[in-house]
mmCIF file of C-alpha atoms in Angstrom:
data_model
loop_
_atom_site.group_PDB
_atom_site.id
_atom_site.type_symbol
_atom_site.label_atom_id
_atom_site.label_comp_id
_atom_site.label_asym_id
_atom_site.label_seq_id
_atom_site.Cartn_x
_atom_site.Cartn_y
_atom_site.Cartn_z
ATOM 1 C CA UNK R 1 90.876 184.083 49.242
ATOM 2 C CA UNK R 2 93.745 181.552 47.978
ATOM 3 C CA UNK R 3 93.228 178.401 47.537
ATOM 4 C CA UNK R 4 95.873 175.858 49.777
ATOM 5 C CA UNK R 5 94.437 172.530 49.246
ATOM 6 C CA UNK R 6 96.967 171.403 46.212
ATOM 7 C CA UNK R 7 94.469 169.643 44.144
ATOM 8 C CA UNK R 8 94.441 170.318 40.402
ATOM 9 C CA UNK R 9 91.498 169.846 37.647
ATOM 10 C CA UNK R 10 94.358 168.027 35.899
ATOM 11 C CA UNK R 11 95.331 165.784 39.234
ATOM 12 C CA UNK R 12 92.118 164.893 40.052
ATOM 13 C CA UNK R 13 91.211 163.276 36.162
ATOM 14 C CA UNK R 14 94.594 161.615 35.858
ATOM 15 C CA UNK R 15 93.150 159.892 39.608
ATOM 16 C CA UNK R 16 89.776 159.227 38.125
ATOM 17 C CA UNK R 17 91.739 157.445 34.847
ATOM 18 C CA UNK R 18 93.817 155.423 36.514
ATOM 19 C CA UNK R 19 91.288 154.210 38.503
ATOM 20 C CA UNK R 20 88.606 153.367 36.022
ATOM 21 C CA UNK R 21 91.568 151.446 33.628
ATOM 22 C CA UNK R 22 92.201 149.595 36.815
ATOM 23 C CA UNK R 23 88.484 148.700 37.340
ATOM 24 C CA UNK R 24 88.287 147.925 33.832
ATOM 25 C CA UNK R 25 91.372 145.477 33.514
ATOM 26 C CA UNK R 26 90.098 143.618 36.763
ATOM 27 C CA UNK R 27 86.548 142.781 35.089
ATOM 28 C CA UNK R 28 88.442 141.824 31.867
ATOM 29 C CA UNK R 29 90.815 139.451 33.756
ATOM 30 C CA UNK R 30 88.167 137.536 36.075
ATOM 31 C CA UNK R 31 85.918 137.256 33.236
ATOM 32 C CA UNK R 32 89.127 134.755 31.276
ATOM 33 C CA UNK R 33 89.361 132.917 34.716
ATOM 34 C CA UNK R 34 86.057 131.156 34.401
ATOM 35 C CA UNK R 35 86.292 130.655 30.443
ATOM 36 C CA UNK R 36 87.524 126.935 31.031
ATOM 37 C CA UNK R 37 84.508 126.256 33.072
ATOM 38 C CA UNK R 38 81.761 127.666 30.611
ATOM 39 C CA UNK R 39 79.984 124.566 28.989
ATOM 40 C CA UNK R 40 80.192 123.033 25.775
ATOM 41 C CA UNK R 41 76.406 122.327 24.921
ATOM 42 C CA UNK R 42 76.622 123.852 21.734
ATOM 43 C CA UNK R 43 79.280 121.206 20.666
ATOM 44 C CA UNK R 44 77.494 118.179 21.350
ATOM 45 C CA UNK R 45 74.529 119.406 19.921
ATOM 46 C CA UNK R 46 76.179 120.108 16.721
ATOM 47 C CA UNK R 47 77.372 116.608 16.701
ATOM 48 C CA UNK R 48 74.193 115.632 17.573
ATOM 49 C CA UNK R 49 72.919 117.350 14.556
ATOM 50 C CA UNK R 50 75.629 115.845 12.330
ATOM 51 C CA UNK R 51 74.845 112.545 13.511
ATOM 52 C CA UNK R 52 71.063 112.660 12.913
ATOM 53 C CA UNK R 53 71.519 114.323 9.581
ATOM 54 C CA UNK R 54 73.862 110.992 8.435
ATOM 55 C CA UNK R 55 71.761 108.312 9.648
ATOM 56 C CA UNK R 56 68.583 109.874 8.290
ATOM 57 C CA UNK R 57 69.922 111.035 4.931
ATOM 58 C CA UNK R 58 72.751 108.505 4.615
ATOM 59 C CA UNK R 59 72.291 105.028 6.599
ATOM 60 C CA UNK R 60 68.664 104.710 6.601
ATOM 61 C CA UNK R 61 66.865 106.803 3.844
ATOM 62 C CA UNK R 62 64.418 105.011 1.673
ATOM 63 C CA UNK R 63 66.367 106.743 -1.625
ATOM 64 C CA UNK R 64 64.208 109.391 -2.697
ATOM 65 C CA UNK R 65 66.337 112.721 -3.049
ATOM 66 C CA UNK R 66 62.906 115.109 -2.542
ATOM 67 C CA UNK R 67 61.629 113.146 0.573
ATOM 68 C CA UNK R 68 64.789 113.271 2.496
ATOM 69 C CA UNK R 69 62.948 112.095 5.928
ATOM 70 C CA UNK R 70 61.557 109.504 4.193
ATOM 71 C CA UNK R 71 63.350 105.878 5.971
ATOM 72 C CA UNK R 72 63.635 102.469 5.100
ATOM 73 C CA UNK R 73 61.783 100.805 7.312
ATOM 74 C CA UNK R 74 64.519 97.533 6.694
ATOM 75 C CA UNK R 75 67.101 99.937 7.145
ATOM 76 C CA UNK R 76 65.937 101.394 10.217
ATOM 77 C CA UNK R 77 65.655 98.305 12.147
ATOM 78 C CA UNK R 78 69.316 97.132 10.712
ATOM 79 C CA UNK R 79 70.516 100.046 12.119
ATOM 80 C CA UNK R 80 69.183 99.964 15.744
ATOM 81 C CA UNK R 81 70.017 95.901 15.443
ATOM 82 C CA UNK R 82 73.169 96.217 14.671
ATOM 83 C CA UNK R 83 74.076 99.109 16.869
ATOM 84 C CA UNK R 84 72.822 97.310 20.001
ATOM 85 C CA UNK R 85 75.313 94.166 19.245
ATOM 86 C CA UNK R 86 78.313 96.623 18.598
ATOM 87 C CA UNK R 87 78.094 100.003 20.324
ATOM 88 C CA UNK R 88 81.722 100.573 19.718
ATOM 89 C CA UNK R 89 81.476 100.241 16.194
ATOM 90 C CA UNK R 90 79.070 103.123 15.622
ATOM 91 C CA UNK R 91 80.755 105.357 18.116
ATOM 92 C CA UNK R 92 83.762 104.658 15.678
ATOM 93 C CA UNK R 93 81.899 105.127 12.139
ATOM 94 C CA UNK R 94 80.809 108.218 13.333
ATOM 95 C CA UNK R 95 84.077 109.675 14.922
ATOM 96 C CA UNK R 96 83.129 110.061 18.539
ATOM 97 C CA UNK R 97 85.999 108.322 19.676
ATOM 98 C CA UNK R 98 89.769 110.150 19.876
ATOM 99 C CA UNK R 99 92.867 109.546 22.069
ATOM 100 C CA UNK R 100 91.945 113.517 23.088
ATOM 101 C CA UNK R 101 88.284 113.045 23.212
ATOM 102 C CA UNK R 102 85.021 110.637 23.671
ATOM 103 C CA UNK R 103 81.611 110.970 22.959
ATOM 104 C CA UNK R 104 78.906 108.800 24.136
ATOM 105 C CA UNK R 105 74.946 108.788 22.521
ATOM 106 C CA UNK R 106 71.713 107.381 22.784
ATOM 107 C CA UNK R 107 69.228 107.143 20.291
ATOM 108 C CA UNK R 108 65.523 106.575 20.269
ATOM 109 C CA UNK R 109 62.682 106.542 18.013
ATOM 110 C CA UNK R 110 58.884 106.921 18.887
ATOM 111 C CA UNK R 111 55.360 107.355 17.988
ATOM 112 C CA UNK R 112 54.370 110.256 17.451
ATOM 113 C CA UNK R 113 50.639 109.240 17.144
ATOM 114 C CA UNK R 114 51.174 106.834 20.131
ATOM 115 C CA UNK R 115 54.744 108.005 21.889
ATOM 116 C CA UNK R 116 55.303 104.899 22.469
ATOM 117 C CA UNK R 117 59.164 103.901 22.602
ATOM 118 C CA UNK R 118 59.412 102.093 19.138
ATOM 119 C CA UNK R 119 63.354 101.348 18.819
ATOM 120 C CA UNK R 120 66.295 102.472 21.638
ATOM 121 C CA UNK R 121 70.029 102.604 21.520
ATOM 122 C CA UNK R 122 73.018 103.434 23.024
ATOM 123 C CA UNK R 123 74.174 104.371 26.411
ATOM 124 C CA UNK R 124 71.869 105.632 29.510
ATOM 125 C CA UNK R 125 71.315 109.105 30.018
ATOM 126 C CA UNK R 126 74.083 110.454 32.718
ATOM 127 C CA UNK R 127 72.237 112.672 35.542
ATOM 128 C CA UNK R 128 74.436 115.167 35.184
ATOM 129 C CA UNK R 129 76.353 117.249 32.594
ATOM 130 C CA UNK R 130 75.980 118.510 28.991
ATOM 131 C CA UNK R 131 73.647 116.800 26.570
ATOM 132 C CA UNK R 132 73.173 117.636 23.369
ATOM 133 C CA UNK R 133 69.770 116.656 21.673
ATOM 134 C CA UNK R 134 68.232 117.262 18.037
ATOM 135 C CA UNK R 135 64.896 115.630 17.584
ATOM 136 C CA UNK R 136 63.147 114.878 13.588
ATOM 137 C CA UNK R 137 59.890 114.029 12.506
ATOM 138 C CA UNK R 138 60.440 111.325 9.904
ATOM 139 C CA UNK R 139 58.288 108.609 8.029
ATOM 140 C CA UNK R 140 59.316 104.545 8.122
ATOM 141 C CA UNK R 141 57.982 103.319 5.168
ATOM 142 C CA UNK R 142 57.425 99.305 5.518
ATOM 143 C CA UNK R 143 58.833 98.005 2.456
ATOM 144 C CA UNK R 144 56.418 94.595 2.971
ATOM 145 C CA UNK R 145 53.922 96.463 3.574
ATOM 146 C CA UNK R 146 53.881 99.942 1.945
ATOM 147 C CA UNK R 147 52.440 101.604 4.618
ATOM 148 C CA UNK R 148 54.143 104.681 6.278
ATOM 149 C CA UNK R 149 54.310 105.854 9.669
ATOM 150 C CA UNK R 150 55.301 109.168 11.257
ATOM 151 C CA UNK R 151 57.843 108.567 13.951
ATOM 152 C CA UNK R 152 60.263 110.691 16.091
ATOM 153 C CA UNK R 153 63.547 110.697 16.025
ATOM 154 C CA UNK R 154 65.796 111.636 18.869
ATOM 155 C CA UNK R 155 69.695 111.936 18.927
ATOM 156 C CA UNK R 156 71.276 112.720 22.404
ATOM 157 C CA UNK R 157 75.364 113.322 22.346
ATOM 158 C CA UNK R 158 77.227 113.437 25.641
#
C-alpha cells in the first residue's frame, strides 16, 4: 500500500521546532514586560542595613573596637534629639536624598526587657509599598550612671 498523505519524518520535526522556539521566545519576552514592576525590597533594606551599621558603629558607639554594639548612652539621645529638630539634615548625611531619587526612614529603639518605645524618629510608616527593615540588639551604656541596658534597634527605609 503507498502512502499519499505527503507528510515527512523530516516535515513534521522542522513543525514541532518552529513551534517550540516560538513558545519559547513568547515566555522569554512577557517575562521582560513585568521586570519594571518587580519590587525593590532588597534595596532599601540594604540601605537600611548601611544606615544601622553607621549610626551604631559610627555616630553613637561608646568607643570600644571589640564591643561594637556597645552605645553611648549621651550619644544616643543626641542623635534621636537632634534628628527630630532637623529631619532633612540626616536624610542628607546619610545620602537618601538625589535629584533621581529619595528615601524616607524611621527609626526606633525599645526595650527589649520591657518593649516599651524608648526613643522614635523619622517619618510615619506609609500603608503601602516597600519597606526595608534591619533590627539590632545593642547595649546603652549610661555614662552617669554606668549601668547598661539591652535595647532594640530598628531601622525602616522607604
Amino acid at each position: 500500500m503507498i502512502d499519499t498523505r505527503g507528510q515527512m519524518h523530516i516535515d513534521y520535526l522542522i513543525g514541532i521546532a518552529i513551534f517550540l522556539t516560538s513558545v519559547i521566545f513568547v515566555f522569554s519576552y512577557t517575562a521582560g514586560l513585568f521586570t519594571p514592576f518587580q519590587s525593590n525590597s532588597d534595596e532599601v533594606t540594604l540601605i537600611a542595613d548601611r544606615i544601622s551599621t553607621n549610626m551604631v558603629e559610627q555616630n553613637m558607639s561608646a568607643g570600644n573596637p571589640h564591643t561594637p554594639n556597645l552605645l553611648n548612652g549621651t550619644k544616643v539621645d543626641y542623635f534621636f534629639n537632634q534628628t527630630n529638630a532637623d529631619y532633612e539634615s540626616t536624610i542628607e548625611y546619610y545620602g537618601m536624598s538625589s535629584s533621581y531619587l529619595r528615601y524616607e526612614f524611621n527609626i526606633t529603639m525599645e526595650s527589649i526587657s520591657s518593649g516599651l518605645l524608648i526613643h522614635s524618629t523619622g517619618k510615619t510608616l506609609p500603608t503601602q509599598g516597600n519597606i526595608g527593615q534591619t533590627k539590632r540588639i545593642v547595649i546603652v551604656r549610661d555614662e552617669n550612671t554606668g549601668n547598661e541596658t539591652q535595647r532594640m534597634l530598628s531601622v525602616r527605609v522607604w
